Amino acid sequence: MDGPSGQAGVHPEEGHRGQAGPLGVPVVVDRVLQARVVNALEPEWEARFEPRSYGFRPGRGCHDAIEAIFRVAGGANPKRRWVLDADLAAAFDRIDHSHLLGQLGTFPARELIAGWLKAGVIEDGWFTPTEEGTPQGGVASPLLLNVALHGMEQAAGVRYQQTGMDARDAVAGSPVLIRYADDLVALCHSRDEAEQVKARLAGWPAPRGLAFNEDKTAIVTLDEGFDFLGFTVRRQAGKLLIRPSKAARETDPGTAADRGTRPARGERTCGAATAHPRRAGVVGLLPDGWCPARCSPRWTATCGSSPTSGPGMPIRTSRGAGFVTGTSVSSTVRF
């Protein structure tokens, strides 16, 4: 394989927690090479990764992490009622290159990955070297983040059964750590155990160039509840309830932003281009056949004739399926 053929462009983007941050986008040739590297590296590490790691892994997603929480903390009398809720601060931007490359061992494309990590970025004609971190716009970056964070469960003191029908279940008395990329929760039997897990993990990220976000790290009970991946998890009246978090409801374009503009049941047309002043310019920005109000699965320019679907429903068109994720001229389409 050839070395990196170009520098990554950087564009200011809104961080997923409301913070602005750079988004490194490698050139097309490097994106193709990174995809080849992922195809070779991912099977090896998928065989190693910890059972309750769910972020950026094939066949796994946010809802699998939420289901894992429900399986541990649900039921009439769960044993693990204390929760350590934590996340890593700016994980993509601070990964230590030397530690990450050491994790890769003798992988044949190791030097190629090193070139990508240190390629630097160009923004507004200015070159900036990259001494740490991995670009968030890179194809290989999510996998490299998981490689860097591998071993967190062991560091937290999680122990699994090795044999029998219950293999890979946590042993009695062990905490359970559930991680999605740089967000994690540890379910513990007592506050003391939660404090012990926090102490064990306190120094673990440092060799990787990372640190926990102390402002967002807390120990709570299931009765107090916590937010994780856009959901609020809380035990009430003897039941574990999992609902969309307040922040997720406020930012969902199908809830607060669109209240009062949804088509009435049985209405034949959505009037997406005229019913809401902020939507007036959306139609021209969307691919032909998409309804900005998200109220039809049919392939028509304005959604036309579906009284059965409402905002937030998937749209199936002759060009694929997806969701329209906004209500203003700056709206984007996610495929």
XYZ file of C-alpha atoms in Angstrom:
335
model
C 0.000 0.000 0.000
C 1.143 3.522 -0.701
C 1.452 6.143 1.992
C -1.048 8.921 2.637
C -1.585 10.834 -0.577
C -2.997 14.043 0.797
C -3.814 16.013 3.896
C -7.156 15.987 5.639
C -9.374 19.004 5.286
C -10.859 20.352 8.509
C -14.270 21.939 8.777
C -15.761 23.363 11.994
C -18.699 21.256 13.094
C -21.074 21.334 16.032
C -20.035 18.736 18.603
C -22.572 16.084 19.614
C -22.636 17.570 23.108
C -23.094 21.143 21.971
C -19.379 21.889 21.613
C -17.685 23.009 18.418
C -14.866 20.850 17.125
C -12.942 19.979 13.962
C -14.020 17.299 11.535
C -11.072 15.873 9.590
C -11.983 14.596 6.131
C -9.257 12.583 4.347
C -8.952 12.794 0.585
C -10.759 10.171 -1.483
C -7.690 7.991 -2.116
C -6.990 7.745 1.612
C -10.635 6.987 2.341
C -10.434 4.010 -0.032
C -7.210 2.795 1.574
C -8.702 3.207 5.051
C -11.675 1.076 4.027
C -9.250 -1.658 2.935
C -7.445 -1.443 6.263
C -10.727 -1.673 8.179
C -11.709 -4.788 6.215
C -8.445 -6.428 7.241
C -8.202 -5.176 10.836
C -11.812 -5.389 11.996
C -12.228 -9.209 11.988
C -9.160 -9.626 14.192
C -10.347 -7.134 16.764
C -13.984 -8.205 16.667
C -12.762 -11.533 18.052
C -11.073 -9.673 20.919
C -13.449 -6.870 21.801
C -15.309 -7.022 25.087
C -18.865 -8.422 25.178
C -20.573 -5.205 26.263
C -18.909 -2.761 23.894
C -21.495 -1.511 21.387
C -20.216 1.634 19.655
C -19.079 1.543 16.020
C -19.204 -2.226 15.755
C -20.876 -4.267 12.999
C -24.286 -5.590 13.980
C -24.430 -3.503 17.167
C -25.943 -0.148 18.003
C -27.375 2.170 20.644
C -30.467 0.061 21.260
C -28.317 -2.993 21.970
C -26.552 -1.028 24.702
C -29.888 0.081 26.140
C -31.146 -3.508 26.036
C -28.024 -4.620 27.905
C -28.843 -2.118 30.658
C -32.411 -3.419 30.819
C -31.244 -7.023 31.120
C -28.979 -6.161 34.050
C -31.108 -3.588 35.870
C -34.617 -4.753 34.993
C -36.840 -7.081 36.959
C -38.550 -6.854 40.319
C -35.387 -7.017 42.415
C -32.187 -6.201 40.493
C -28.939 -6.787 42.358
C -27.024 -3.940 40.772
C -28.781 -0.717 41.773
C -25.857 1.731 41.772
C -24.588 3.332 38.574
C -21.336 5.014 37.664
C -22.197 7.279 34.715
C -19.122 8.642 32.919
C -17.675 9.601 29.577
C -14.266 10.424 28.166
C -13.505 14.017 27.223
C -12.761 14.574 23.508
C -11.688 10.973 22.975
C -11.186 11.204 19.203
C -9.062 14.335 19.530
C -6.713 13.077 22.257
C -5.837 9.449 21.525
C -2.129 8.899 22.058
C -0.544 7.760 18.788
C 2.249 5.696 20.342
C -0.113 3.694 22.537
C -2.549 3.089 19.684
C 0.181 1.886 17.327
C 1.499 -0.358 20.086
C -1.952 -1.928 20.366
C -1.850 -2.771 16.665
C 1.275 -4.870 17.129
C 2.591 -6.342 13.877
C -0.419 -5.470 11.731
C 0.939 -5.152 8.148
C -0.576 -1.695 7.554
C 0.656 -0.309 10.864
C 3.019 2.188 9.226
C 0.276 3.319 6.871
C -2.000 4.008 9.850
C 0.836 5.931 11.515
C 1.069 8.095 8.398
C -2.637 8.888 8.548
C -2.489 9.773 12.223
C 0.384 12.203 11.702
C -0.616 13.531 8.274
C -1.726 16.885 9.645
C -4.608 19.024 8.464
C -5.084 21.973 6.136
C -7.656 24.625 6.980
C -8.004 27.894 5.112
C -4.649 27.253 3.461
C -2.787 26.723 6.744
C -1.108 23.433 7.638
C -1.345 22.155 11.213
C 0.492 18.997 12.350
C -1.446 16.371 14.306
C 0.425 15.178 17.382
C -2.507 13.352 18.947
C -5.980 12.090 18.136
C -7.526 10.505 15.087
C -9.659 12.492 12.595
C -13.368 12.063 13.204
C -14.077 12.076 9.486
C -11.769 9.143 8.786
C -13.169 5.762 7.780
C -10.823 3.924 10.150
C -11.195 6.311 13.112
C -14.130 4.569 14.878
C -12.341 1.218 14.782
C -9.110 2.801 16.027
C -11.007 4.382 18.928
C -12.348 0.978 19.956
C -8.859 -0.511 19.706
C -7.513 2.230 21.976
C -10.304 1.694 24.542
C -10.116 -2.099 24.552
C -9.542 -3.468 28.041
C -11.725 -1.051 29.986
C -13.940 -3.805 31.393
C -10.955 -5.705 32.741
C -9.569 -2.516 34.273
C -12.926 -1.896 35.979
C -12.838 -5.323 37.596
C -15.532 -6.973 35.474
C -15.280 -10.770 35.555
C -17.032 -13.211 33.245
C -17.841 -16.885 33.523
C -15.566 -18.827 31.213
C -17.423 -22.108 30.671
C -20.911 -23.619 30.636
C -24.246 -22.357 29.391
C -23.724 -19.011 31.126
C -20.312 -18.315 29.598
C -19.647 -14.608 29.042
C -22.200 -13.640 31.704
C -20.801 -11.581 34.564
C -20.056 -13.625 37.659
C -21.972 -12.946 40.869
C -20.529 -9.999 42.750
C -18.918 -8.461 39.674
C -19.876 -5.036 38.323
C -21.150 -4.779 34.754
C -19.713 -2.140 32.450
C -21.600 -1.147 29.294
C -19.767 1.090 26.835
C -20.762 2.853 23.644
C -17.638 4.442 22.152
C -16.517 6.991 24.779
C -19.723 6.858 26.873
C -20.084 4.249 29.589
C -22.096 3.156 32.594
C -21.018 0.693 35.267
C -23.808 -1.075 37.167
C -22.724 -1.987 40.681
C -24.081 -3.689 43.792
C -23.311 -0.833 46.180
C -21.979 2.687 46.308
C -18.681 1.383 47.649
C -18.311 -0.883 44.624
C -19.126 2.046 42.307
C -16.459 4.130 44.036
C -13.987 1.261 43.603
C -14.733 1.034 39.889
C -14.268 4.794 39.553
C -10.934 4.568 41.383
C -9.759 1.671 39.199
C -10.601 3.578 36.031
C -9.215 6.922 37.198
C -5.693 6.310 35.917
C -6.516 3.841 33.141
C -7.129 6.396 30.319
C -3.936 8.397 30.982
C -1.508 6.170 28.982
C -3.978 6.423 26.100
C -3.884 10.221 26.230
C -7.438 10.385 27.558
C -9.229 11.550 30.691
C -12.714 11.302 32.103
C -14.979 14.327 31.944
C -15.368 15.026 35.642
C -18.302 17.383 35.085
C -20.294 14.532 33.557
C -19.154 11.740 35.871
C -21.550 10.840 38.666
C -22.603 7.965 40.904
C -26.382 7.621 41.216
C -28.974 5.011 42.048
C -31.441 3.537 39.612
C -34.184 5.350 41.505
C -32.461 8.684 40.757
C -31.963 7.703 37.131
C -29.404 8.704 34.531
C -29.214 9.676 30.849
C -27.410 7.443 28.380
C -27.381 7.610 24.570
C -30.421 9.858 24.401
C -32.498 7.834 26.882
C -33.407 8.372 30.513
C -33.134 5.178 32.546
C -34.939 5.260 35.888
C -36.577 2.815 38.252
C -40.053 3.848 39.345
C -42.727 1.926 41.241
C -40.728 -1.290 41.041
C -40.185 -1.097 37.280
C -37.269 0.013 35.147
C -38.515 2.672 32.733
C -36.492 3.704 29.691
C -37.722 6.778 27.841
C -36.258 9.374 25.476
C -34.332 11.915 27.516
C -35.471 15.509 27.881
C -32.606 16.733 25.713
C -33.511 14.242 22.982
C -37.164 15.299 23.048
C -36.244 18.971 22.792
C -34.020 18.422 19.748
C -36.317 15.970 17.930
C -37.802 17.824 14.938
C -40.843 15.571 15.125
C -41.820 16.764 18.601
C -41.472 20.296 19.952
C -40.312 21.938 16.723
C -43.187 20.571 14.667
C -45.995 20.746 17.195
C -49.006 22.350 15.616
C -47.812 21.756 12.044
C -48.527 18.035 11.705
C -51.173 17.040 9.195
C -54.482 16.078 10.711
C -55.499 12.427 10.601
C -57.066 11.711 7.246
C -55.612 14.804 5.569
C -54.634 14.043 1.993
C -51.753 16.488 1.578
C -49.091 17.641 3.985
C -48.538 21.149 2.607
C -44.915 20.810 3.622
C -43.723 23.747 1.559
C -46.349 26.175 2.883
C -47.627 24.950 6.270
C -44.541 26.139 8.127
C -42.575 29.271 7.155
C -39.261 27.665 8.050
C -39.964 24.855 5.599
C -40.547 27.108 2.623
C -37.039 26.591 1.256
C -36.582 22.985 2.245
C -38.214 21.335 -0.748
C -35.634 22.739 -3.125
C -32.804 21.312 -1.025
C -34.116 17.768 -0.683
C -33.754 14.997 -3.272
C -36.788 14.710 -5.517
C -39.312 12.421 -3.885
C -38.696 13.400 -0.239
C -41.261 15.029 1.981
C -39.746 17.473 4.534
C -42.609 16.782 6.944
C -41.792 13.061 6.824
C -45.392 12.054 6.518
C -45.492 9.749 3.528
C -43.836 6.485 2.514
C -44.770 7.132 -1.114
C -42.554 8.544 -3.840
C -44.133 11.919 -4.605
C -42.796 15.432 -4.592
C -44.876 16.640 -1.638
C -45.949 13.329 -0.077
C -49.349 13.589 -1.681
C -51.706 11.020 -0.296
C -50.805 9.114 2.821
C -53.055 9.758 5.816
C -51.585 6.786 7.696
C -48.029 7.944 8.335
C -46.953 10.801 10.553
C -43.819 12.823 11.185
C -40.924 10.664 12.272
C -41.933 7.676 10.164
C -39.435 6.145 7.736
C -39.860 7.218 4.132
C -39.588 4.523 1.498
C -39.046 5.872 -1.976
C -37.782 4.520 -5.253
C -34.410 5.927 -4.245
C -34.037 4.196 -0.871
C -35.249 4.665 2.676
C -34.300 7.128 5.367
C -35.405 10.002 7.544
C -35.500 13.715 6.983
C -33.850 15.122 10.070
C -34.673 18.808 10.254
C -37.247 21.526 9.776
C -35.353 24.510 8.359
C -33.393 25.430 5.266
C -30.272 23.957 6.905
C -31.963 20.575 7.233
C -30.072 17.487 6.106
C -31.099 14.088 4.858
C -29.683 11.021 6.564
C -29.636 7.880 4.474
